[in-house]
PDB file of C-alpha atoms in Angstrom:
ATOM      1  CA  MET W   1     -11.726   4.218 -16.078  1.00  0.00           C
ATOM      2  CA  LEU W   2     -12.149   2.070 -12.897  1.00  0.00           C
ATOM      3  CA  PHE W   3     -13.624  -0.936 -15.214  1.00  0.00           C
ATOM      4  CA  LEU W   4     -10.837  -2.932 -16.839  1.00  0.00           C
ATOM      5  CA  PRO W   5     -10.942  -4.731 -19.869  1.00  0.00           C
ATOM      6  CA  ALA W   6     -11.105  -8.383 -19.559  1.00  0.00           C
ATOM      7  CA  ALA W   7      -8.106  -9.073 -21.175  1.00  0.00           C
ATOM      8  CA  ALA W   8      -5.930  -6.465 -19.181  1.00  0.00           C
ATOM      9  CA  LEU W   9      -7.201  -8.110 -16.124  1.00  0.00           C
ATOM     10  CA  CYS W  10      -5.779 -11.646 -17.457  1.00  0.00           C
ATOM     11  CA  CYS W  11      -2.793 -10.274 -17.971  1.00  0.00           C
ATOM     12  CA  LEU W  12      -2.240  -9.553 -14.271  1.00  0.00           C
ATOM     13  CA  CYS W  13      -2.349 -13.127 -13.882  1.00  0.00           C
ATOM     14  CA  SER W  14       1.083 -13.891 -15.528  1.00  0.00           C
ATOM     15  CA  VAL W  15       3.074 -10.575 -13.593  1.00  0.00           C
ATOM     16  CA  ILE W  16       5.533 -12.179 -11.368  1.00  0.00           C
ATOM     17  CA  THR W  17       5.471 -10.159  -7.554  1.00  0.00           C
ATOM     18  CA  VAL W  18       8.966  -9.937  -5.965  1.00  0.00           C
ATOM     19  CA  ALA W  19       8.843 -10.387  -2.305  1.00  0.00           C
ATOM     20  CA  GLU W  20       9.217  -7.134   0.173  1.00  0.00           C
ATOM     21  CA  GLU W  21      11.586  -8.542   2.773  1.00  0.00           C
ATOM     22  CA  LEU W  22      14.087  -6.028   3.241  1.00  0.00           C
ATOM     23  CA  ILE W  23      13.099  -3.502   5.556  1.00  0.00           C
ATOM     24  CA  GLN W  24      12.865   0.195   4.374  1.00  0.00           C
ATOM     25  CA  ASN W  25      10.644   1.971   7.255  1.00  0.00           C
ATOM     26  CA  ASP W  26      10.539   5.481   4.951  1.00  0.00           C
ATOM     27  CA  LEU W  27       7.744   5.620   2.667  1.00  0.00           C
ATOM     28  CA  THR W  28       8.628   9.015   1.559  1.00  0.00           C
ATOM     29  CA  LEU W  29      11.557  11.643   2.215  1.00  0.00           C
ATOM     30  CA  THR W  30      10.974  15.246   1.517  1.00  0.00           C
ATOM     31  CA  ARG W  31      13.604  17.630   0.987  1.00  0.00           C
ATOM     32  CA  VAL W  32      13.992  21.271  -0.178  1.00  0.00           C
ATOM     33  CA  ALA W  33      16.984  21.132  -3.027  1.00  0.00           C
ATOM     34  CA  GLY W  34      20.348  21.941  -1.506  1.00  0.00           C
ATOM     35  CA  GLU W  35      19.427  19.441   1.373  1.00  0.00           C
ATOM     36  CA  SER W  36      20.788  15.496   2.543  1.00  0.00           C
ATOM     37  CA  VAL W  37      18.922  13.123   3.215  1.00  0.00           C
ATOM     38  CA  SER W  38      19.980   9.386   3.741  1.00  0.00           C
ATOM     39  CA  PHE W  39      17.940   6.071   2.727  1.00  0.00           C
ATOM     40  CA  SER W  40      18.049   3.612   5.101  1.00  0.00           C
ATOM     41  CA  CYS W  41      17.730  -0.386   5.080  1.00  0.00           C
ATOM     42  CA  GLY W  42      17.179  -3.015   7.441  1.00  0.00           C
ATOM     43  CA  GLY W  43      17.050  -6.555   7.912  1.00  0.00           C
ATOM     44  CA  THR W  44      20.584  -7.504   5.772  1.00  0.00           C
ATOM     45  CA  ASP W  45      21.740  -9.932   8.816  1.00  0.00           C
ATOM     46  CA  GLN W  46      19.263 -12.488   6.266  1.00  0.00           C
ATOM     47  CA  CYS W  47      21.617 -11.684   3.106  1.00  0.00           C
ATOM     48  CA  SER W  48      24.124 -14.439   1.655  1.00  0.00           C
ATOM     49  CA  SER W  49      25.769 -11.535  -0.456  1.00  0.00           C
ATOM     50  CA  THR W  50      28.389  -9.510   1.314  1.00  0.00           C
ATOM     51  CA  VAL W  51      27.133  -6.235  -0.408  1.00  0.00           C
ATOM     52  CA  VAL W  52      23.337  -4.668  -0.937  1.00  0.00           C
ATOM     53  CA  TYR W  53      22.409  -2.667  -3.850  1.00  0.00           C
ATOM     54  CA  TRP W  54      20.434   0.280  -4.459  1.00  0.00           C
ATOM     55  CA  TYR W  55      18.329   0.790  -7.617  1.00  0.00           C
ATOM     56  CA  GLN W  56      16.813   3.676  -8.471  1.00  0.00           C
ATOM     57  CA  LYS W  57      13.394   4.565 -10.325  1.00  0.00           C
ATOM     58  CA  LYS W  58      12.333   7.102 -12.369  1.00  0.00           C
ATOM     59  CA  ASP W  59       8.818   8.053 -13.252  1.00  0.00           C
ATOM     60  CA  THR W  60       9.464   6.971 -16.571  1.00  0.00           C
ATOM     61  CA  ARG W  61       9.270   3.965 -18.523  1.00  0.00           C
ATOM     62  CA  ASP W  62      11.953   1.695 -18.002  1.00  0.00           C
ATOM     63  CA  SER W  63      14.209   3.695 -15.703  1.00  0.00           C
ATOM     64  CA  PHE W  64      14.405   1.285 -12.994  1.00  0.00           C
ATOM     65  CA  ARG W  65      18.268   1.164 -12.786  1.00  0.00           C
ATOM     66  CA  MET W  66      21.316  -0.145 -11.078  1.00  0.00           C
ATOM     67  CA  LEU W  67      22.778   2.927  -8.970  1.00  0.00           C
ATOM     68  CA  LEU W  68      25.386   1.214  -6.987  1.00  0.00           C
ATOM     69  CA  SER W  69      26.331  -1.413  -3.857  1.00  0.00           C
ATOM     70  CA  ILE W  70      27.105  -1.104  -0.370  1.00  0.00           C
ATOM     71  CA  GLY W  71      29.656  -3.485   1.327  1.00  0.00           C
ATOM     72  CA  ILE W  72      27.757  -5.070   4.153  1.00  0.00           C
ATOM     73  CA  SER W  73      29.888  -4.636   6.760  1.00  0.00           C
ATOM     74  CA  ASN W  74      32.815  -1.734   5.703  1.00  0.00           C
ATOM     75  CA  GLY W  75      30.498   0.635   3.883  1.00  0.00           C
ATOM     76  CA  ALA W  76      32.825  -0.154   0.518  1.00  0.00           C
ATOM     77  CA  ILE W  77      30.989   1.769  -2.268  1.00  0.00           C
ATOM     78  CA  ASN W  78      31.460   0.181  -5.758  1.00  0.00           C
ATOM     79  CA  ARG W  79      30.242   2.869  -8.389  1.00  0.00           C
ATOM     80  CA  GLY W  80      30.467   0.350 -11.742  1.00  0.00           C
ATOM     81  CA  TYR W  81      27.391   0.414 -13.272  1.00  0.00           C
ATOM     82  CA  ASN W  82      27.459   3.605 -15.527  1.00  0.00           C
ATOM     83  CA  HIS W  83      24.809   5.838 -13.316  1.00  0.00           C
ATOM     84  CA  PRO W  84      25.103   8.871 -14.588  1.00  0.00           C
ATOM     85  CA  GLN W  85      24.106  10.259 -10.621  1.00  0.00           C
ATOM     86  CA  GLN W  86      26.543   7.582  -9.141  1.00  0.00           C
ATOM     87  CA  ASN W  87      29.053  10.129  -8.033  1.00  0.00           C
ATOM     88  CA  ASP W  88      26.179  11.967  -5.958  1.00  0.00           C
ATOM     89  CA  PHE W  89      25.928   9.055  -3.890  1.00  0.00           C
ATOM     90  CA  SER W  90      28.197   7.468  -0.804  1.00  0.00           C
ATOM     91  CA  ALA W  91      27.510   5.477   2.273  1.00  0.00           C
ATOM     92  CA  VAL W  92      26.885   6.425   5.821  1.00  0.00           C
ATOM     93  CA  LYS W  93      26.906   4.589   8.691  1.00  0.00           C
ATOM     94  CA  ASN W  94      23.137   4.573  10.662  1.00  0.00           C
ATOM     95  CA  GLN W  95      22.381   2.695  13.744  1.00  0.00           C
ATOM     96  CA  GLY W  96      24.357  -0.546  12.997  1.00  0.00           C
ATOM     97  CA  SER W  97      23.871  -0.595   9.068  1.00  0.00           C
ATOM     98  CA  TRP W  98      25.068   1.321   6.608  1.00  0.00           C
ATOM     99  CA  ALA W  99      22.567   3.624   4.404  1.00  0.00           C
ATOM    100  CA  LEU W 100      22.855   5.680   0.781  1.00  0.00           C
ATOM    101  CA  GLU W 101      23.318   8.883   1.599  1.00  0.00           C
ATOM    102  CA  LEU W 102      23.023  12.165  -0.749  1.00  0.00           C
ATOM    103  CA  LYS W 103      24.662  15.147   0.491  1.00  0.00           C
ATOM    104  CA  THR W 104      23.090  17.167  -1.849  1.00  0.00           C
ATOM    105  CA  VAL W 105      19.906  16.820  -3.409  1.00  0.00           C
ATOM    106  CA  LYS W 106      18.952  17.682  -6.763  1.00  0.00           C
ATOM    107  CA  ASP W 107      16.008  17.649  -8.712  1.00  0.00           C
ATOM    108  CA  VAL W 108      16.924  15.546 -11.274  1.00  0.00           C
ATOM    109  CA  HIS W 109      17.346  13.121  -8.228  1.00  0.00           C
ATOM    110  CA  SER W 110      13.662  12.769  -7.138  1.00  0.00           C
ATOM    111  CA  ALA W 111      13.059   8.785  -7.946  1.00  0.00           C
ATOM    112  CA  ILE W 112      11.888   5.568  -5.303  1.00  0.00           C
ATOM    113  CA  TYR W 113      15.010   4.170  -4.012  1.00  0.00           C
ATOM    114  CA  TYR W 114      15.363   0.340  -3.427  1.00  0.00           C
ATOM    115  CA  CYS W 115      17.944  -2.029  -1.637  1.00  0.00           C
ATOM    116  CA  SER W 116      18.409  -5.469  -2.939  1.00  0.00           C
ATOM    117  CA  CYS W 117      20.307  -8.043  -1.711  1.00  0.00           C
ATOM    118  CA  TYR W 118      20.990 -12.075  -2.451  1.00  0.00           C
ATOM    119  CA  LYS W 119      19.758 -14.214  -0.032  1.00  0.00           C
ATOM    120  CA  SER W 120      20.459 -17.269  -1.936  1.00  0.00           C
ATOM    121  CA  THR W 121      21.831 -18.081  -5.301  1.00  0.00           C
ATOM    122  CA  HIS W 122      18.888 -16.923  -6.946  1.00  0.00           C
ATOM    123  CA  ASN W 123      16.992 -15.469  -4.658  1.00  0.00           C
ATOM    124  CA  ARG W 124      16.753 -11.741  -4.537  1.00  0.00           C
ATOM    125  CA  ILE W 125      14.824  -9.717  -2.153  1.00  0.00           C
ATOM    126  CA  PHE W 126      14.241  -5.811  -2.237  1.00  0.00           C
ATOM    127  CA  GLY W 127      12.879  -3.359   0.356  1.00  0.00           C
ATOM    128  CA  SER W 128       9.580  -1.420  -0.317  1.00  0.00           C
ATOM    129  CA  GLY W 129      10.724   1.090  -2.024  1.00  0.00           C
ATOM    130  CA  ALA W 130      10.719   4.558  -0.453  1.00  0.00           C
ATOM    131  CA  LYS W 131      10.381   7.714  -2.832  1.00  0.00           C
ATOM    132  CA  LEU W 132      12.486  10.860  -2.847  1.00  0.00           C
ATOM    133  CA  TYR W 133      10.483  14.207  -3.537  1.00  0.00           C
ATOM    134  CA  VAL W 134      12.048  17.372  -4.083  1.00  0.00           C
ATOM    135  CA  THR W 135       9.852  20.305  -3.485  1.00  0.00           C
ATOM    136  CA  ALA W 136       9.680  23.336  -1.288  1.00  0.00           C
ATOM    137  CA  THR W 137       6.188  22.657  -0.259  1.00  0.00           C
ATOM    138  CA  PRO W 138       6.017  21.637   3.296  1.00  0.00           C
ATOM    139  CA  VAL W 139       4.712  18.371   4.701  1.00  0.00           C
ATOM    140  CA  ALA W 140       1.208  17.842   5.699  1.00  0.00           C
ATOM    141  CA  LYS W 141      -0.028  15.209   7.782  1.00  0.00           C
ATOM    142  CA  PRO W 142      -3.216  13.496   5.177  1.00  0.00           C
ATOM    143  CA  SER W 143      -6.994  14.299   6.443  1.00  0.00           C
ATOM    144  CA  VAL W 144      -8.616  10.676   7.209  1.00  0.00           C
ATOM    145  CA  THR W 145     -12.600   9.811   7.178  1.00  0.00           C
ATOM    146  CA  VAL W 146     -14.230   6.809   7.668  1.00  0.00           C
ATOM    147  CA  TYR W 147     -17.456   5.090   5.970  1.00  0.00           C
ATOM    148  CA  GLN W 148     -19.211   3.038   5.994  1.00  0.00           C
ATOM    149  CA  ALA W 149     -20.299   2.248   2.058  1.00  0.00           C
ATOM    150  CA  ALA W 150     -22.382  -0.719   2.713  1.00  0.00           C
ATOM    151  CA  SER W 151     -25.223  -2.146   5.665  1.00  0.00           C
ATOM    152  CA  SER W 152     -26.122  -5.551   5.857  1.00  0.00           C
ATOM    153  CA  ASP W 153     -29.645  -4.457   3.977  1.00  0.00           C
ATOM    154  CA  HIS W 154     -27.540  -4.064   0.819  1.00  0.00           C
ATOM    155  CA  LEU W 155     -25.155  -7.108   1.577  1.00  0.00           C
ATOM    156  CA  GLU W 156     -26.912 -10.008   3.533  1.00  0.00           C
ATOM    157  CA  GLU W 157     -23.264 -11.326   5.048  1.00  0.00           C
ATOM    158  CA  LYS W 158     -20.806  -8.893   4.414  1.00  0.00           C
ATOM    159  CA  ARG W 159     -20.154  -5.434   5.400  1.00  0.00           C
ATOM    160  CA  SER W 160     -17.694  -2.815   3.806  1.00  0.00           C
ATOM    161  CA  LEU W 161     -16.221   0.673   5.579  1.00  0.00           C
ATOM    162  CA  LEU W 162     -13.919   3.046   3.657  1.00  0.00           C
ATOM    163  CA  CYS W 163     -11.070   4.665   5.231  1.00  0.00           C
ATOM    164  CA  VAL W 164      -9.903   7.819   2.854  1.00  0.00           C
ATOM    165  CA  ALA W 165      -6.755  10.164   3.263  1.00  0.00           C
ATOM    166  CA  SER W 166      -6.607  13.036   1.446  1.00  0.00           C
ATOM    167  CA  GLN W 167      -5.203  16.066   1.318  1.00  0.00           C
ATOM    168  CA  MET W 168      -2.145  15.165   2.412  1.00  0.00           C
ATOM    169  CA  VAL W 169       2.099  16.272   0.658  1.00  0.00           C
ATOM    170  CA  PRO W 170       3.531  14.010  -0.055  1.00  0.00           C
ATOM    171  CA  PRO W 171       0.777  12.095  -1.397  1.00  0.00           C
ATOM    172  CA  VAL W 172       1.888   8.640  -0.680  1.00  0.00           C
ATOM    173  CA  VAL W 173       0.585   6.809   2.347  1.00  0.00           C
ATOM    174  CA  LYS W 174       0.123   3.447   4.254  1.00  0.00           C
ATOM    175  CA  ILE W 175      -3.176   2.134   5.762  1.00  0.00           C
ATOM    176  CA  THR W 176      -3.389  -0.150   8.351  1.00  0.00           C
ATOM    177  CA  TRP W 177      -7.301  -1.809  10.069  1.00  0.00           C
ATOM    178  CA  LYS W 178      -7.192  -2.164  13.530  1.00  0.00           C
ATOM    179  CA  SER W 179     -10.200  -4.207  15.963  1.00  0.00           C
ATOM    180  CA  GLN W 180     -11.741  -4.292  18.737  1.00  0.00           C
ATOM    181  CA  LYS W 181     -13.932  -6.382  20.804  1.00  0.00           C
ATOM    182  CA  GLN W 182     -16.884  -5.215  22.552  1.00  0.00           C
ATOM    183  CA  ASP W 183     -15.492  -6.528  25.749  1.00  0.00           C
ATOM    184  CA  GLY W 184     -12.442  -3.793  25.311  1.00  0.00           C
ATOM    185  CA  SER W 185      -9.857  -6.497  24.185  1.00  0.00           C
ATOM    186  CA  PRO W 186      -7.180  -4.848  22.918  1.00  0.00           C
ATOM    187  CA  LEU W 187      -6.507  -3.455  19.544  1.00  0.00           C
ATOM    188  CA  ALA W 188      -5.348  -5.758  16.795  1.00  0.00           C
ATOM    189  CA  ALA W 189      -5.847  -6.531  13.485  1.00  0.00           C
ATOM    190  CA  PRO W 190      -9.002  -7.233  11.715  1.00  0.00           C
ATOM    191  CA  PRO W 191     -10.223 -11.056  11.853  1.00  0.00           C
ATOM    192  CA  GLY W 192      -9.390 -13.453   9.671  1.00  0.00           C
ATOM    193  CA  ASP W 193     -12.742 -13.557   8.088  1.00  0.00           C
ATOM    194  CA  THR W 194     -12.195  -9.936   6.819  1.00  0.00           C
ATOM    195  CA  GLU W 195      -9.898  -9.022   3.657  1.00  0.00           C
ATOM    196  CA  GLN W 196      -8.538  -5.190   2.607  1.00  0.00           C
ATOM    197  CA  LEU W 197      -8.670  -3.797  -0.660  1.00  0.00           C
ATOM    198  CA  ASP W 198      -6.289   0.050  -1.278  1.00  0.00           C
ATOM    199  CA  ILE W 199      -6.830   1.543  -3.923  1.00  0.00           C
ATOM    200  CA  ILE W 200      -4.075   4.372  -4.890  1.00  0.00           C
ATOM    201  CA  GLU W 201      -5.390   7.671  -7.165  1.00  0.00           C
ATOM    202  CA  SER W 202      -4.284  10.664  -6.949  1.00  0.00           C
ATOM    203  CA  ASP W 203      -5.472  13.459  -4.304  1.00  0.00           C
ATOM    204  CA  TYR W 204      -6.036  10.271  -2.704  1.00  0.00           C
ATOM    205  CA  THR W 205      -5.680   7.124  -1.447  1.00  0.00           C
ATOM    206  CA  ALA W 206      -8.481   4.817   0.015  1.00  0.00           C
ATOM    207  CA  SER W 207      -8.054   0.890   2.037  1.00  0.00           C
ATOM    208  CA  ILE W 208     -11.796  -1.112   1.797  1.00  0.00           C
ATOM    209  CA  LEU W 209     -12.590  -3.194   4.784  1.00  0.00           C
ATOM    210  CA  LEU W 210     -14.970  -6.108   3.589  1.00  0.00           C
ATOM    211  CA  ILE W 211     -16.364  -7.524   6.461  1.00  0.00           C
ATOM    212  CA  HIS W 212     -17.498 -11.463   6.969  1.00  0.00           C
ATOM    213  CA  GLN W 213     -20.554 -10.848   9.139  1.00  0.00           C
ATOM    214  CA  GLN W 214     -20.430 -14.576  10.160  1.00  0.00           C
ATOM    215  CA  ASP W 215     -18.758 -14.368  13.818  1.00  0.00           C
ATOM    216  CA  GLU W 216     -20.794 -14.046  16.744  1.00  0.00           C
ATOM    217  CA  ASN W 217     -18.849 -11.459  18.424  1.00  0.00           C
ATOM    218  CA  SER W 218     -18.746  -8.280  17.755  1.00  0.00           C
ATOM    219  CA  HIS W 219     -16.014  -5.639  17.044  1.00  0.00           C
ATOM    220  CA  THR W 220     -15.504  -1.955  15.838  1.00  0.00           C
ATOM    221  CA  TYR W 221     -13.052  -0.324  13.290  1.00  0.00           C
ATOM    222  CA  GLY W 222     -10.398   2.150  13.328  1.00  0.00           C
ATOM    223  CA  CYS W 223      -7.881   2.984  10.456  1.00  0.00           C
ATOM    224  CA  SER W 224      -4.523   3.527  10.688  1.00  0.00           C
ATOM    225  CA  VAL W 225      -2.739   6.528   8.263  1.00  0.00           C
ATOM    226  CA  THR W 226       0.677   6.213   8.093  1.00  0.00           C
ATOM    227  CA  HIS W 227       2.391   9.019   6.521  1.00  0.00           C
ATOM    228  CA  GLU W 228       6.061  11.273   6.616  1.00  0.00           C
ATOM    229  CA  GLY W 229       4.495  13.774   8.715  1.00  0.00           C
ATOM    230  CA  GLY W 230       2.979  10.835  11.249  1.00  0.00           C
ATOM    231  CA  THR W 231       0.304   8.960  11.917  1.00  0.00           C
ATOM    232  CA  VAL W 232      -3.111   9.913  11.942  1.00  0.00           C
ATOM    233  CA  GLU W 233      -5.596   7.370  13.582  1.00  0.00           C
ATOM    234  CA  GLY W 234      -9.389   6.992  11.847  1.00  0.00           C
ATOM    235  CA  GLN W 235     -12.246   6.763  14.953  1.00  0.00           C
ATOM    236  CA  ILE W 236     -13.050   3.477  16.130  1.00  0.00           C
ATOM    237  CA  GLU W 237     -15.687   2.538  14.266  1.00  0.00           C
ATOM    238  CA  GLU W 238     -19.518   1.170  15.153  1.00  0.00           C
ATOM    239  CA  GLY W 239     -19.815  -2.364  16.016  1.00  0.00           C
ATOM    240  CA  VAL W 240     -20.391  -4.739  13.522  1.00  0.00           C
ATOM    241  CA  SER W 241     -23.161  -7.673  14.633  1.00  0.00           C
ATOM    242  CA  GLN W 242     -26.023  -9.755  12.745  1.00  0.00           C
ATOM    243  CA  SER W 243     -27.917  -6.588  12.849  1.00  0.00           C
ATOM    244  CA  PRO W 244     -25.677  -3.601  12.580  1.00  0.00           C
ATOM    245  CA  PRO W 245     -27.337   0.161  13.328  1.00  0.00           C
ATOM    246  CA  LYS W 246     -28.379   2.081  10.020  1.00  0.00           C
ATOM    247  CA  GLU W 247     -26.486   5.316  11.579  1.00  0.00           C
ATOM    248  CA  LEU W 248     -23.087   6.237  13.727  1.00  0.00           C
ATOM    249  CA  PRO W 249     -23.877   7.191  17.187  1.00  0.00           C
ATOM    250  CA  PRO W 250     -24.125  10.959  17.470  1.00  0.00           C
ATOM    251  CA  ASP W 251     -20.855  11.104  20.104  1.00  0.00           C
ATOM    252  CA  THR W 252     -18.663  10.050  16.816  1.00  0.00           C
ATOM    253  CA  LEU W 253     -16.336  11.869  15.244  1.00  0.00           C
ATOM    254  CA  SER W 254     -18.234  14.216  12.624  1.00  0.00           C
ATOM    255  CA  THR W 255     -15.276  13.038   9.798  1.00  0.00           C
ATOM    256  CA  ASN W 256     -17.343  10.146   9.622  1.00  0.00           C
ATOM    257  CA  GLN W 257     -20.406   9.449   8.198  1.00  0.00           C
ATOM    258  CA  THR W 258     -22.318   6.784   7.171  1.00  0.00           C
ATOM    259  CA  LEU W 259     -24.031   5.988   3.872  1.00  0.00           C
ATOM    260  CA  THR W 260     -27.745   5.524   4.727  1.00  0.00           C
ATOM    261  CA  GLU W 261     -29.992   4.049   1.717  1.00  0.00           C
ATOM    262  CA  GLY W 262     -31.067   7.572   0.359  1.00  0.00           C
ATOM    263  CA  PRO W 263     -30.483  11.232   0.234  1.00  0.00           C
ATOM    264  CA  SER W 264     -31.922  12.870   3.050  1.00  0.00           C
ATOM    265  CA  SER W 265     -32.319  17.157   3.673  1.00  0.00           C
ATOM    266  CA  GLU W 266     -29.948  17.279   6.582  1.00  0.00           C
ATOM    267  CA  HIS W 267     -27.621  14.797   5.339  1.00  0.00           C
ATOM    268  CA  PRO W 268     -27.538  14.818   1.622  1.00  0.00           C
ATOM    269  CA  VAL W 269     -25.183  12.573   0.023  1.00  0.00           C
ATOM    270  CA  SER W 270     -22.463  14.004  -1.495  1.00  0.00           C
ATOM    271  CA  GLN W 271     -21.070  13.114  -4.741  1.00  0.00           C
ATOM    272  CA  LYS W 272     -17.324  11.972  -3.764  1.00  0.00           C
ATOM    273  CA  GLN W 273     -19.529   9.229  -1.182  1.00  0.00           C
ATOM    274  CA  VAL W 274     -21.248   7.981  -3.696  1.00  0.00           C
ATOM    275  CA  LYS W 275     -18.208   7.063  -6.604  1.00  0.00           C
ATOM    276  CA  LEU W 276     -16.663   5.801  -3.286  1.00  0.00           C
ATOM    277  CA  LEU W 277     -19.152   3.435  -2.926  1.00  0.00           C
ATOM    278  CA  CYS W 278     -19.504   2.808  -6.681  1.00  0.00           C
ATOM    279  CA  LEU W 279     -15.800   1.697  -5.972  1.00  0.00           C
ATOM    280  CA  VAL W 280     -16.049  -0.975  -3.965  1.00  0.00           C
ATOM    281  CA  TYR W 281     -18.153  -2.489  -5.925  1.00  0.00           C
ATOM    282  CA  THR W 282     -15.678  -1.880  -8.728  1.00  0.00           C
ATOM    283  CA  VAL W 283     -12.887  -3.226  -7.141  1.00  0.00           C
ATOM    284  CA  LEU W 284     -15.033  -6.713  -6.126  1.00  0.00           C
ATOM    285  CA  ILE W 285     -15.816  -7.273  -9.684  1.00  0.00           C
ATOM    286  CA  THR W 286     -12.634  -7.158 -10.482  1.00  0.00           C
ATOM    287  CA  LYS W 287     -10.837  -9.028  -8.085  1.00  0.00           C
ATOM    288  CA  SER W 288     -13.512 -11.843  -9.482  1.00  0.00           C
ATOM    289  CA  LEU W 289     -12.232 -11.373 -12.296  1.00  0.00           C
ATOM    290  CA  VAL W 290      -8.457 -11.566 -12.035  1.00  0.00           C
ATOM    291  CA  TYR W 291      -9.434 -15.298  -9.404  1.00  0.00           C
ATOM    292  CA  CYS W 292     -11.055 -16.480 -12.542  1.00  0.00           C
ATOM    293  CA  CYS W 293      -8.232 -15.898 -15.096  1.00  0.00           C
ATOM    294  CA  GLY W 294      -5.972 -17.473 -12.038  1.00  0.00           C
ATOM    295  CA  VAL W 295      -8.097 -20.673 -12.377  1.00  0.00           C
ATOM    296  CA  SER W 296      -8.240 -20.529 -16.307  1.00  0.00           C
ATOM    297  CA  LEU W 297      -4.634 -20.481 -16.509  1.00  0.00           C
ATOM    298  CA  LEU W 298      -3.921 -23.128 -13.948  1.00  0.00           C
ATOM    299  CA  ARG W 299      -6.166 -25.679 -15.427  1.00  0.00           C
ATOM    300  CA  LEU W 300      -4.162 -24.769 -18.861  1.00  0.00           C
ATOM    301  CA  ILE W 301      -1.286 -25.299 -17.202  1.00  0.00           C
ATOM    302  CA  ARG W 302      -2.593 -28.499 -16.095  1.00  0.00           C
ATOM    303  CA  ARG W 303      -4.081 -29.673 -19.504  1.00  0.00           C
ATOM    304  CA  SER W 304      -0.730 -29.062 -20.915  1.00  0.00           C
ATOM    305  CA  ARG W 305       1.499 -30.812 -18.223  1.00  0.00           C
ATOM    306  CA  LYS W 306      -1.251 -33.573 -19.602  1.00  0.00           C
ATOM    307  CA  HIS W 307      -0.852 -33.627 -22.877  1.00  0.00           C
ATOM    308  CA  ALA W 308       3.150 -33.834 -22.496  1.00  0.00           C
ATOM    309  CA  ALA W 309       2.621 -36.924 -20.722  1.00  0.00           C
ATOM    310  CA  ASP W 310       0.666 -38.646 -22.390  1.00  0.00           C
TER     311      ASP W 310
END
């Protein structure tokens, strides 16, 4: 299942992505039926249009539909888009801007809500979306585990760290990596010689940090997991240098685990660790295939332009 067919990967090369330029800070919003909820949308000062459009996306195919529009300055609502739930929603003033409000949540309202506006005549920008969960199940913070997925013995110039978030309700998180130099410099985003790959599954979300070991300055790494229930910080990882240690220091949190070269009687390698290690290499292979598809597509475009010029 992880190994996608090459044809499907080539199709990915033609996908057009929409820039997420409007600000929707809420990844998810969980409510019990009968409660109220509001969806905020920031960054509307860059909109050339006078209204913000709201879209609703269900989990079914072809369910991305215009819900209504709200005036940026006065909160005036236009419901002329024939959405069956349009009368359930209204506008509410929230910190100086107008938000989409749902006064009485129902099961049918479970969906992802996107705000959008025109930045220019032919350029529409969107927010990242906020997913509404209608359930009586209480919100639960994720359990965060940091894995050392590969050592320099396996990859001479690269190492991979995994941050895995699981057991959270709702099952949506955002993972970011932080780094810190050994001299105690403040936490910041990882240096430019790193790559981040995210994997989202039904029961967990994993982020892979691929570290290129060409910098003489050693860094320590940690992950930050943003969730509706709050932010959970992963323990700062060991220093990554030209000759990294085989195992994590003994004073590291017990949730941090290291994949050694083989299982031992005291610390056997779990099936989950093996799957995550395989997942690292699968994603790297997938990324290479997508890159090849992109190069092939560019070559075809250049060739077609050359023939057209001739």
